[in-house]
Tab-separated table of C-alpha atoms in Angstrom:
chain	number	residue	atom	x	y	z
A	34	MET	CA	0.409	0.145	0.079
A	35	GLU	CA	1.202	3.174	-1.375
A	36	GLU	CA	2.836	5.695	1.576
A	37	PHE	CA	1.679	9.128	2.060
A	38	SER	CA	2.641	12.108	4.235
A	39	GLN	CA	1.169	12.274	8.124
A	40	ASN	CA	2.623	16.233	8.333
A	41	TYR	CA	-0.569	16.267	5.905
A	42	LEU	CA	-3.947	16.606	6.840
A	43	LEU	CA	-5.734	17.603	3.682
A	44	GLU	CA	-3.429	15.208	0.134
A	45	LEU	CA	-4.676	15.830	-3.610
A	46	LYS	CA	-2.470	13.646	-5.880
A	47	GLY	CA	-3.115	14.401	-9.744
A	48	LEU	CA	-6.902	14.848	-9.570
A	49	VAL	CA	-8.213	14.155	-12.373
A	50	LYS	CA	-12.112	14.775	-13.365
A	51	ASP	CA	-13.626	14.459	-16.869
A	52	PHE	CA	-17.920	14.750	-17.341
A	53	PRO	CA	-18.411	12.688	-20.367
A	54	PHE	CA	-21.728	12.866	-22.676
A	55	LYS	CA	-22.088	12.345	-26.779
A	56	LYS	CA	-22.548	15.017	-28.863
A	57	GLY	CA	-25.665	15.154	-31.086
A	58	LEU	CA	-28.924	14.007	-30.360
A	59	LEU	CA	-29.111	10.117	-31.414
A	60	GLY	CA	-25.177	9.355	-29.456
A	61	GLY	CA	-22.625	10.966	-31.897
A	62	THR	CA	-18.962	11.041	-30.475
A	63	GLN	CA	-17.858	10.537	-27.266
A	64	GLN	CA	-16.071	13.882	-24.846
A	65	ALA	CA	-15.717	14.636	-22.004
A	66	VAL	CA	-15.920	17.927	-20.247
A	67	GLN	CA	-11.789	17.942	-18.345
A	68	ALA	CA	-12.752	19.957	-15.425
A	69	VAL	CA	-9.954	19.144	-13.535
A	70	ARG	CA	-6.604	18.364	-15.052
A	71	GLY	CA	-3.891	16.912	-12.610
A	72	VAL	CA	-3.826	18.971	-9.838
A	73	ASP	CA	-1.637	18.290	-6.092
A	74	LEU	CA	-2.628	20.359	-3.644
A	75	ASN	CA	-1.834	19.797	0.690
A	76	LEU	CA	-2.535	21.469	3.481
A	77	LYS	CA	-1.528	21.236	6.644
A	78	PRO	CA	-2.425	21.148	10.404
A	79	GLY	CA	-3.978	24.583	10.444
A	80	GLU	CA	-3.033	26.523	7.152
A	81	SER	CA	-5.623	28.046	5.160
A	82	LEU	CA	-4.624	27.821	1.463
A	83	SER	CA	-6.894	30.215	-1.535
A	84	LEU	CA	-8.126	28.440	-4.342
A	85	VAL	CA	-8.684	31.519	-6.684
A	86	GLY	CA	-9.724	31.316	-10.114
A	87	GLU	CA	-12.568	32.342	-12.473
A	88	SER	CA	-15.626	30.880	-13.177
A	89	GLY	CA	-16.064	27.918	-14.734
A	90	CYS	CA	-12.163	27.176	-14.145
A	91	GLY	CA	-12.876	23.754	-12.401
A	92	LYS	CA	-12.771	24.863	-8.164
A	93	SER	CA	-15.606	24.115	-6.702
A	94	THR	CA	-15.243	20.999	-9.239
A	95	LEU	CA	-12.334	20.390	-6.678
A	96	ALA	CA	-13.906	20.931	-3.791
A	97	LYS	CA	-16.647	17.988	-4.618
A	98	LEU	CA	-13.637	15.740	-5.479
A	99	ALA	CA	-11.979	16.422	-2.365
A	100	MET	CA	-15.116	15.777	-0.372
A	101	ARG	CA	-15.713	12.284	-2.041
A	102	LEU	CA	-19.049	13.689	-2.769
A	103	ILE	CA	-17.835	13.229	-6.525
A	104	ASN	CA	-15.490	10.350	-7.000
A	105	PRO	CA	-11.725	11.637	-9.524
A	106	THR	CA	-11.126	9.947	-13.038
A	107	GLN	CA	-8.350	10.096	-11.861
A	108	GLY	CA	-5.944	10.510	-9.148
A	109	GLN	CA	-6.459	10.219	-4.785
A	110	VAL	CA	-7.732	12.589	-2.653
A	111	ILE	CA	-6.669	11.798	1.113
A	112	PHE	CA	-7.212	12.580	4.225
A	113	ARG	CA	-5.277	11.867	7.668
A	114	GLY	CA	-3.155	9.514	5.508
A	115	GLN	CA	-5.752	7.583	4.705
A	116	ASP	CA	-6.822	6.951	0.265
A	117	LEU	CA	-10.556	7.457	0.479
A	118	ALA	CA	-11.368	5.385	-2.398
A	119	ASP	CA	-11.009	2.526	-0.561
A	120	LEU	CA	-12.738	3.721	1.937
A	121	LYS	CA	-15.982	2.014	2.498
A	122	GLU	CA	-19.238	3.957	2.430
A	123	LYS	CA	-19.222	2.853	6.176
A	124	GLU	CA	-15.930	4.002	7.047
A	125	LEU	CA	-16.055	7.582	4.993
A	126	ARG	CA	-19.559	8.184	6.366
A	127	SER	CA	-16.878	8.247	9.727
A	128	LEU	CA	-14.425	10.350	8.048
A	129	ARG	CA	-16.785	12.709	7.169
A	130	LYS	CA	-17.701	13.646	9.859
A	131	ASN	CA	-14.132	15.683	9.934
A	132	PHE	CA	-14.562	17.497	6.805
A	133	GLN	CA	-17.877	19.914	6.754
A	134	MET	CA	-18.619	22.246	3.144
A	135	ILE	CA	-20.062	25.618	3.883
A	136	PHE	CA	-21.549	26.097	0.591
A	137	GLN	CA	-21.933	29.450	-1.763
A	138	ASP	CA	-25.812	30.619	-1.477
A	139	PRO	CA	-27.132	29.684	1.896
A	140	TYR	CA	-30.561	29.846	1.160
A	141	SER	CA	-30.634	26.305	-0.886
A	142	SER	CA	-28.015	25.149	1.004
A	143	LEU	CA	-30.699	24.621	4.389
A	144	ASN	CA	-33.965	22.375	3.713
A	145	PRO	CA	-36.330	25.624	4.134
A	146	ARG	CA	-38.969	22.929	5.496
A	147	MET	CA	-35.959	22.431	9.354
A	148	SER	CA	-36.372	25.597	11.956
A	149	VAL	CA	-32.600	26.221	12.484
A	150	GLY	CA	-31.997	23.874	15.515
A	151	GLN	CA	-33.422	21.273	13.641
A	152	THR	CA	-30.723	21.758	10.183
A	153	LEU	CA	-28.583	22.090	13.303
A	154	GLN	CA	-29.192	18.736	15.315
A	155	GLU	CA	-29.909	17.045	12.830
A	156	PRO	CA	-25.553	15.692	11.966
A	157	LEU	CA	-26.204	15.147	16.040
A	158	GLU	CA	-28.268	12.404	15.527
A	159	ALA	CA	-26.993	10.795	12.673
A	160	HIS	CA	-23.655	10.887	13.505
A	161	HIS	CA	-25.559	9.250	17.671
A	162	GLN	CA	-23.267	12.726	19.528
A	163	GLY	CA	-25.044	12.655	22.581
A	164	SER	CA	-28.150	13.274	24.491
A	165	PRO	CA	-31.067	14.263	23.044
A	166	LYS	CA	-30.032	17.594	26.067
A	167	GLU	CA	-26.224	17.731	25.345
A	168	GLN	CA	-27.086	17.762	21.617
A	169	GLN	CA	-29.316	20.946	21.930
A	170	ASP	CA	-26.903	22.464	24.352
A	171	LYS	CA	-24.246	22.430	21.757
A	172	VAL	CA	-26.428	23.294	19.193
A	173	LEU	CA	-26.811	26.732	21.304
A	174	GLU	CA	-23.330	26.813	21.782
A	175	LYS	CA	-22.990	26.591	17.416
A	176	LEU	CA	-25.131	29.461	17.306
A	177	ASN	CA	-23.475	32.107	19.853
A	178	ALA	CA	-20.337	30.819	18.250
A	179	VAL	CA	-20.932	32.767	14.753
A	180	GLY	CA	-22.294	35.647	16.276
A	181	LEU	CA	-26.593	34.375	16.577
A	182	ASP	CA	-28.501	33.450	19.895
A	183	LYS	CA	-31.757	30.959	21.122
A	184	SER	CA	-33.289	33.441	19.607
A	185	ALA	CA	-33.037	31.699	15.532
A	186	LEU	CA	-34.318	28.506	17.469
A	187	ASN	CA	-37.462	27.782	15.902
A	188	LYS	CA	-37.818	29.969	12.614
A	189	TYR	CA	-37.085	29.043	9.538
A	190	PRO	CA	-34.703	30.211	6.805
A	191	HIS	CA	-37.173	32.656	4.238
A	192	GLU	CA	-36.669	34.664	7.848
A	193	PHE	CA	-33.311	35.440	8.417
A	194	SER	CA	-32.002	37.460	6.341
A	195	GLY	CA	-28.538	36.078	3.570
A	196	GLY	CA	-25.550	36.760	5.954
A	197	GLN	CA	-27.834	35.248	9.169
A	198	ARG	CA	-28.162	32.762	6.915
A	199	GLN	CA	-24.882	31.898	5.638
A	200	ARG	CA	-24.099	31.647	9.167
A	201	ILE	CA	-25.919	29.113	10.058
A	202	GLY	CA	-24.194	27.235	7.153
A	203	ILE	CA	-21.712	28.361	9.721
A	204	ALA	CA	-22.911	26.587	12.256
A	205	ARG	CA	-23.770	23.743	11.099
A	206	SER	CA	-20.167	23.080	9.618
A	207	LEU	CA	-19.346	22.719	13.187
A	208	MET	CA	-21.414	20.609	14.777
A	209	LEU	CA	-19.260	17.630	14.635
A	210	ASN	CA	-16.044	19.650	15.790
A	211	PRO	CA	-14.507	18.825	11.912
A	212	GLN	CA	-10.679	19.738	10.555
A	213	LEU	CA	-10.942	20.806	8.191
A	214	ILE	CA	-13.657	22.959	6.722
A	215	ILE	CA	-14.033	23.483	2.800
A	216	ALA	CA	-16.019	27.205	1.950
A	217	ASP	CA	-16.974	26.884	-1.847
A	218	GLU	CA	-17.467	30.456	-2.090
A	219	PRO	CA	-18.170	31.512	1.372
A	220	ILE	CA	-19.589	34.922	0.556
A	221	SER	CA	-19.511	34.940	-2.827
A	222	ALA	CA	-24.136	35.568	-2.704
A	223	LEU	CA	-22.760	37.736	-0.097
A	224	ASP	CA	-23.671	42.061	0.310
A	225	LEU	CA	-20.103	44.040	0.402
A	226	SER	CA	-21.637	44.565	2.868
A	227	ILE	CA	-21.695	40.799	5.066
A	228	GLN	CA	-18.684	40.096	2.951
A	229	ALA	CA	-15.938	41.789	5.529
A	230	GLN	CA	-18.355	40.088	8.625
A	231	ILE	CA	-18.464	36.037	7.239
A	232	LEU	CA	-14.508	37.254	6.310
A	233	ASN	CA	-13.394	38.228	10.041
A	234	LEU	CA	-16.030	35.439	11.475
A	235	LEU	CA	-14.620	32.303	9.613
A	236	LYS	CA	-10.571	34.212	10.563
A	237	GLU	CA	-11.765	34.291	13.807
A	238	LEU	CA	-13.419	30.033	14.041
A	239	GLN	CA	-10.073	29.827	12.412
A	240	GLU	CA	-7.980	31.352	15.055
A	241	ASN	CA	-10.503	30.095	17.761
A	242	LEU	CA	-11.251	27.005	16.635
A	243	LYS	CA	-7.318	25.062	15.295
A	244	LEU	CA	-9.488	24.771	11.923
A	245	THR	CA	-7.807	24.111	8.923
A	246	TYR	CA	-9.399	25.863	5.489
A	247	LEU	CA	-9.611	24.575	1.878
A	248	PHE	CA	-11.018	29.058	0.573
A	249	ILE	CA	-12.278	28.641	-2.551
A	250	THR	CA	-12.941	31.645	-4.555
A	251	HIS	CA	-13.518	34.097	-7.330
A	252	ASP	CA	-12.401	37.120	-6.072
A	253	LEU	CA	-8.110	37.956	-5.089
A	254	LYS	CA	-8.992	40.604	-3.042
A	255	VAL	CA	-10.232	38.641	-0.150
A	256	VAL	CA	-7.297	36.067	0.443
A	257	SER	CA	-5.187	37.880	2.075
A	258	GLN	CA	-7.698	38.247	5.310
A	259	ILE	CA	-8.219	34.221	5.782
A	260	SER	CA	-5.668	32.451	4.216
A	261	ASN	CA	-1.517	31.824	4.971
A	262	ARG	CA	-1.389	30.346	1.621
A	263	VAL	CA	-2.687	31.173	-2.854
A	264	ALA	CA	-2.871	28.633	-5.643
A	265	ILE	CA	-4.240	30.038	-8.942
A	266	MET	CA	-6.547	27.262	-11.119
A	267	TYR	CA	-6.847	28.175	-14.134
A	268	LEU	CA	-8.590	25.785	-16.214
A	269	GLY	CA	-8.511	22.971	-14.041
A	270	LYS	CA	-4.929	23.184	-14.117
A	271	ILE	CA	-2.806	25.828	-10.500
A	272	VAL	CA	-0.479	27.751	-12.775
A	273	GLU	CA	0.758	29.513	-9.276
A	274	GLU	CA	1.204	29.143	-6.156
A	275	ILE	CA	2.908	31.372	-3.203
A	276	PRO	CA	2.504	32.591	0.049
A	277	SER	CA	-0.770	34.678	0.031
A	278	ALA	CA	1.526	37.480	1.756
A	279	LYS	CA	3.523	37.752	-1.273
A	280	LEU	CA	1.551	37.730	-3.835
A	281	GLU	CA	2.918	41.270	-5.672
A	282	GLN	CA	5.954	38.969	-5.835
A	283	SER	CA	3.318	36.508	-8.007
A	284	ARG	CA	5.174	35.350	-12.268
A	285	HIS	CA	2.283	33.616	-13.777
A	286	PRO	CA	0.856	36.552	-16.338
A	287	TYR	CA	-2.970	35.602	-15.602
A	288	THR	CA	-2.338	35.810	-11.216
A	289	HIS	CA	-1.131	39.623	-12.845
A	290	ALA	CA	-3.857	39.977	-14.300
A	291	LEU	CA	-6.498	38.790	-11.653
A	292	LEU	CA	-4.424	41.148	-9.156
A	293	GLY	CA	-4.772	44.044	-12.226
A	294	ALA	CA	-8.582	43.509	-12.645
A	295	VAL	CA	-8.586	43.891	-8.413
A	296	SER	CA	-6.429	47.146	-8.227
A	297	GLN	CA	-8.978	49.237	-9.584
A	298	VAL	CA	-11.512	48.346	-6.792
A	299	PRO	CA	-12.858	51.389	-5.094
A	300	GLU	CA	-11.305	51.968	-1.451
A	301	LYS	CA	-15.061	50.849	-0.029
A	302	ILE	CA	-14.993	47.406	-1.254
A	303	HIS	CA	-10.985	46.632	-0.935
A	304	PRO	CA	-9.013	49.323	1.630
A	305	SER	CA	-6.688	47.568	2.531
A	306	LEU	CA	-4.695	47.844	-1.433
A	307	PRO	CA	-2.348	50.697	-1.463
A	308	ARG	CA	-4.102	54.325	-1.720
A	309	GLY	CA	-3.094	57.526	-4.167
A	310	PRO	CA	-3.959	60.238	-2.293
A	311	THR	CA	-6.933	60.468	-4.705
A	312	GLY	CA	-8.741	57.542	-2.482
A	313	LYS	CA	-7.957	56.060	-5.774
A	314	SER	CA	-5.340	52.285	-6.698
A	315	SER	CA	-2.155	53.031	-6.355
A	316	HIS	CA	-1.245	50.550	-8.574
A	317	PRO	CA	0.475	52.322	-11.792
A	318	LYS	CA	-3.233	50.484	-14.673
A	319	ALA	CA	-0.406	51.335	-18.012
A	320	SER	CA	1.345	48.819	-16.010
A	321	ILE	CA	-1.870	46.150	-15.821
A	322	LYS	CA	-2.994	43.965	-18.965
A	323	ILE	CA	-6.128	43.225	-18.668
A	324	LEU	CA	-7.372	39.887	-20.302
A	325	GLU	CA	-9.119	39.744	-23.639
A	326	GLY	CA	-11.551	36.485	-24.652
A	327	ASP	CA	-12.460	34.228	-22.442
A	328	VAL	CA	-11.395	30.972	-21.330
A	329	PRO	CA	-11.130	28.681	-23.778
A	330	SER	CA	-13.803	25.551	-24.220
A	331	PRO	CA	-13.003	22.299	-21.275
A	332	ILE	CA	-14.362	20.111	-23.525
A	333	HIS	CA	-10.562	21.186	-26.196
A	334	PRO	CA	-7.768	23.215	-24.025
A	335	PRO	CA	-5.544	24.305	-25.840
A	336	SER	CA	-1.940	22.724	-26.543
A	337	GLY	CA	0.662	24.008	-24.491
A	338	CYS	CA	0.366	26.233	-21.702
A	339	SER	CA	-3.634	26.545	-20.866
A	340	PHE	CA	-2.735	29.524	-20.832
A	341	HIS	CA	-1.180	31.153	-24.091
A	342	THR	CA	-4.452	31.775	-26.048
A	343	ARG	CA	-4.703	35.663	-23.640
A	344	CYS	CA	-1.469	35.858	-22.297
A	345	PRO	CA	0.565	38.987	-23.285
A	346	PHE	CA	3.830	36.457	-23.648
A	347	VAL	CA	2.689	34.234	-25.311
A	348	GLN	CA	5.879	32.256	-27.762
A	349	GLU	CA	6.370	29.479	-29.392
A	350	ILE	CA	6.637	26.773	-27.453
A	351	CYS	CA	4.290	27.727	-24.639
A	352	ARG	CA	1.867	26.530	-27.785
A	353	GLN	CA	3.912	23.431	-27.858
A	354	LYS	CA	4.477	21.730	-24.809
A	355	GLU	CA	2.836	22.502	-21.551
A	356	PRO	CA	4.691	24.311	-17.962
A	357	LEU	CA	5.037	22.629	-15.626
A	358	LEU	CA	5.356	23.572	-11.419
A	359	GLU	CA	8.703	24.386	-10.470
A	360	SER	CA	10.148	25.729	-7.790
A	361	LEU	CA	11.737	29.433	-7.699
A	362	GLU	CA	12.121	29.879	-4.287
A	363	GLU	CA	9.638	28.187	-0.969
A	364	LYS	CA	6.631	27.704	-1.124
A	365	HIS	CA	6.713	29.055	-4.290
A	366	GLN	CA	6.093	27.678	-8.070
A	367	VAL	CA	4.965	28.335	-11.460
A	368	ALA	CA	3.165	27.385	-14.118
A	369	CYS	CA	5.595	29.264	-16.295
A	370	HIS	CA	8.202	28.378	-19.668
A	371	LEU	CA	8.983	32.509	-19.325
A	372	VAL	CA	9.596	32.618	-15.414
A	373	ALA	CA	12.835	33.641	-15.873
A	374	GLU	CA	11.253	36.981	-18.760
A	375	VAL	CA	8.121	37.793	-16.476
A	376	PRO	CA	8.884	40.361	-13.814
A	377	SER	CA	7.161	40.509	-10.383
A	378	PHE	CA	3.548	42.443	-10.836
A	379	SER	CA	5.908	44.479	-8.246
A	380	THR	CA	8.335	44.915	-10.167
A	381	LYS	CA	6.346	45.898	-13.157
A	382	GLN	CA	4.669	47.909	-10.841
A	383	ALA	CA	8.150	50.194	-10.339
A	384	GLN	CA	8.696	50.094	-14.216
A	385	ALA	CA	5.508	51.413	-14.966
A	386	ALA	CA	6.223	54.806	-12.030
């Protein structure tokens, strides 16, 4: 049996997920949406990793693979040294209480026919944890932990705001005392004024409960607030992995484009960006080339580097040969043939200033 590292809480090894379909009404040629194409990631206990990319790049599919809600076409999901594919359904169900998910839409993820108290107590009943009194006490404990009180117990999801419903969803994810939380776009459906509150809550819970996060988002603005590391995903592949504190030293052109979009966001949306005397971002817009065109089809991804159809630095090797993730320094990996020629994002700013 293959040995896995005991240093990692979660390991994703060579994950591939294809969704086959037949083209044509009469069952024509078999094709497949290549949603995830050979992803390797790992998380140590207590870490927080943000997975960032445009919509449709495979982030949510990767989250479902990590939760074993769907099975991979190839590759392994290892939790605490155990390959989830080796587990029987009963064993997987028992282990799954240690990793839980927060969903994007707090309304659709809650049963409208169940009160908040019933919703939170249900996982405790399903796993036979505690007496009814102990279960009720724990429900109230988790409600308080997310900023709600006992007045919520007998209410139903439609009686709450979007932010309150997400707090209930977070409380539900905590009921079984998990080690790992996979948060799939947990703030994207919320008003901007509520997003910061939920981010602060998640950060506070991580510190208090020693949680490990896989935080999935399309929004690079939030990663420095919630994560230690960032993995940038494009068309089913990881193209750069870098510590959150060193994002400005990123070297992949796609990461630069995402950072460039963030640099033009108003201060009220992202106050942590450097600002000029007018209150606008001091990042020079002249140094940013906003991406043109759409993400290529995952049914027929481009040859070579998947990003070459939109990359401002593209050369012939990019069209022909797929780049591998290579280490530049500790905890910083980039998949780019031209990494020696592409300046860091901060260097671009200095050159344009």
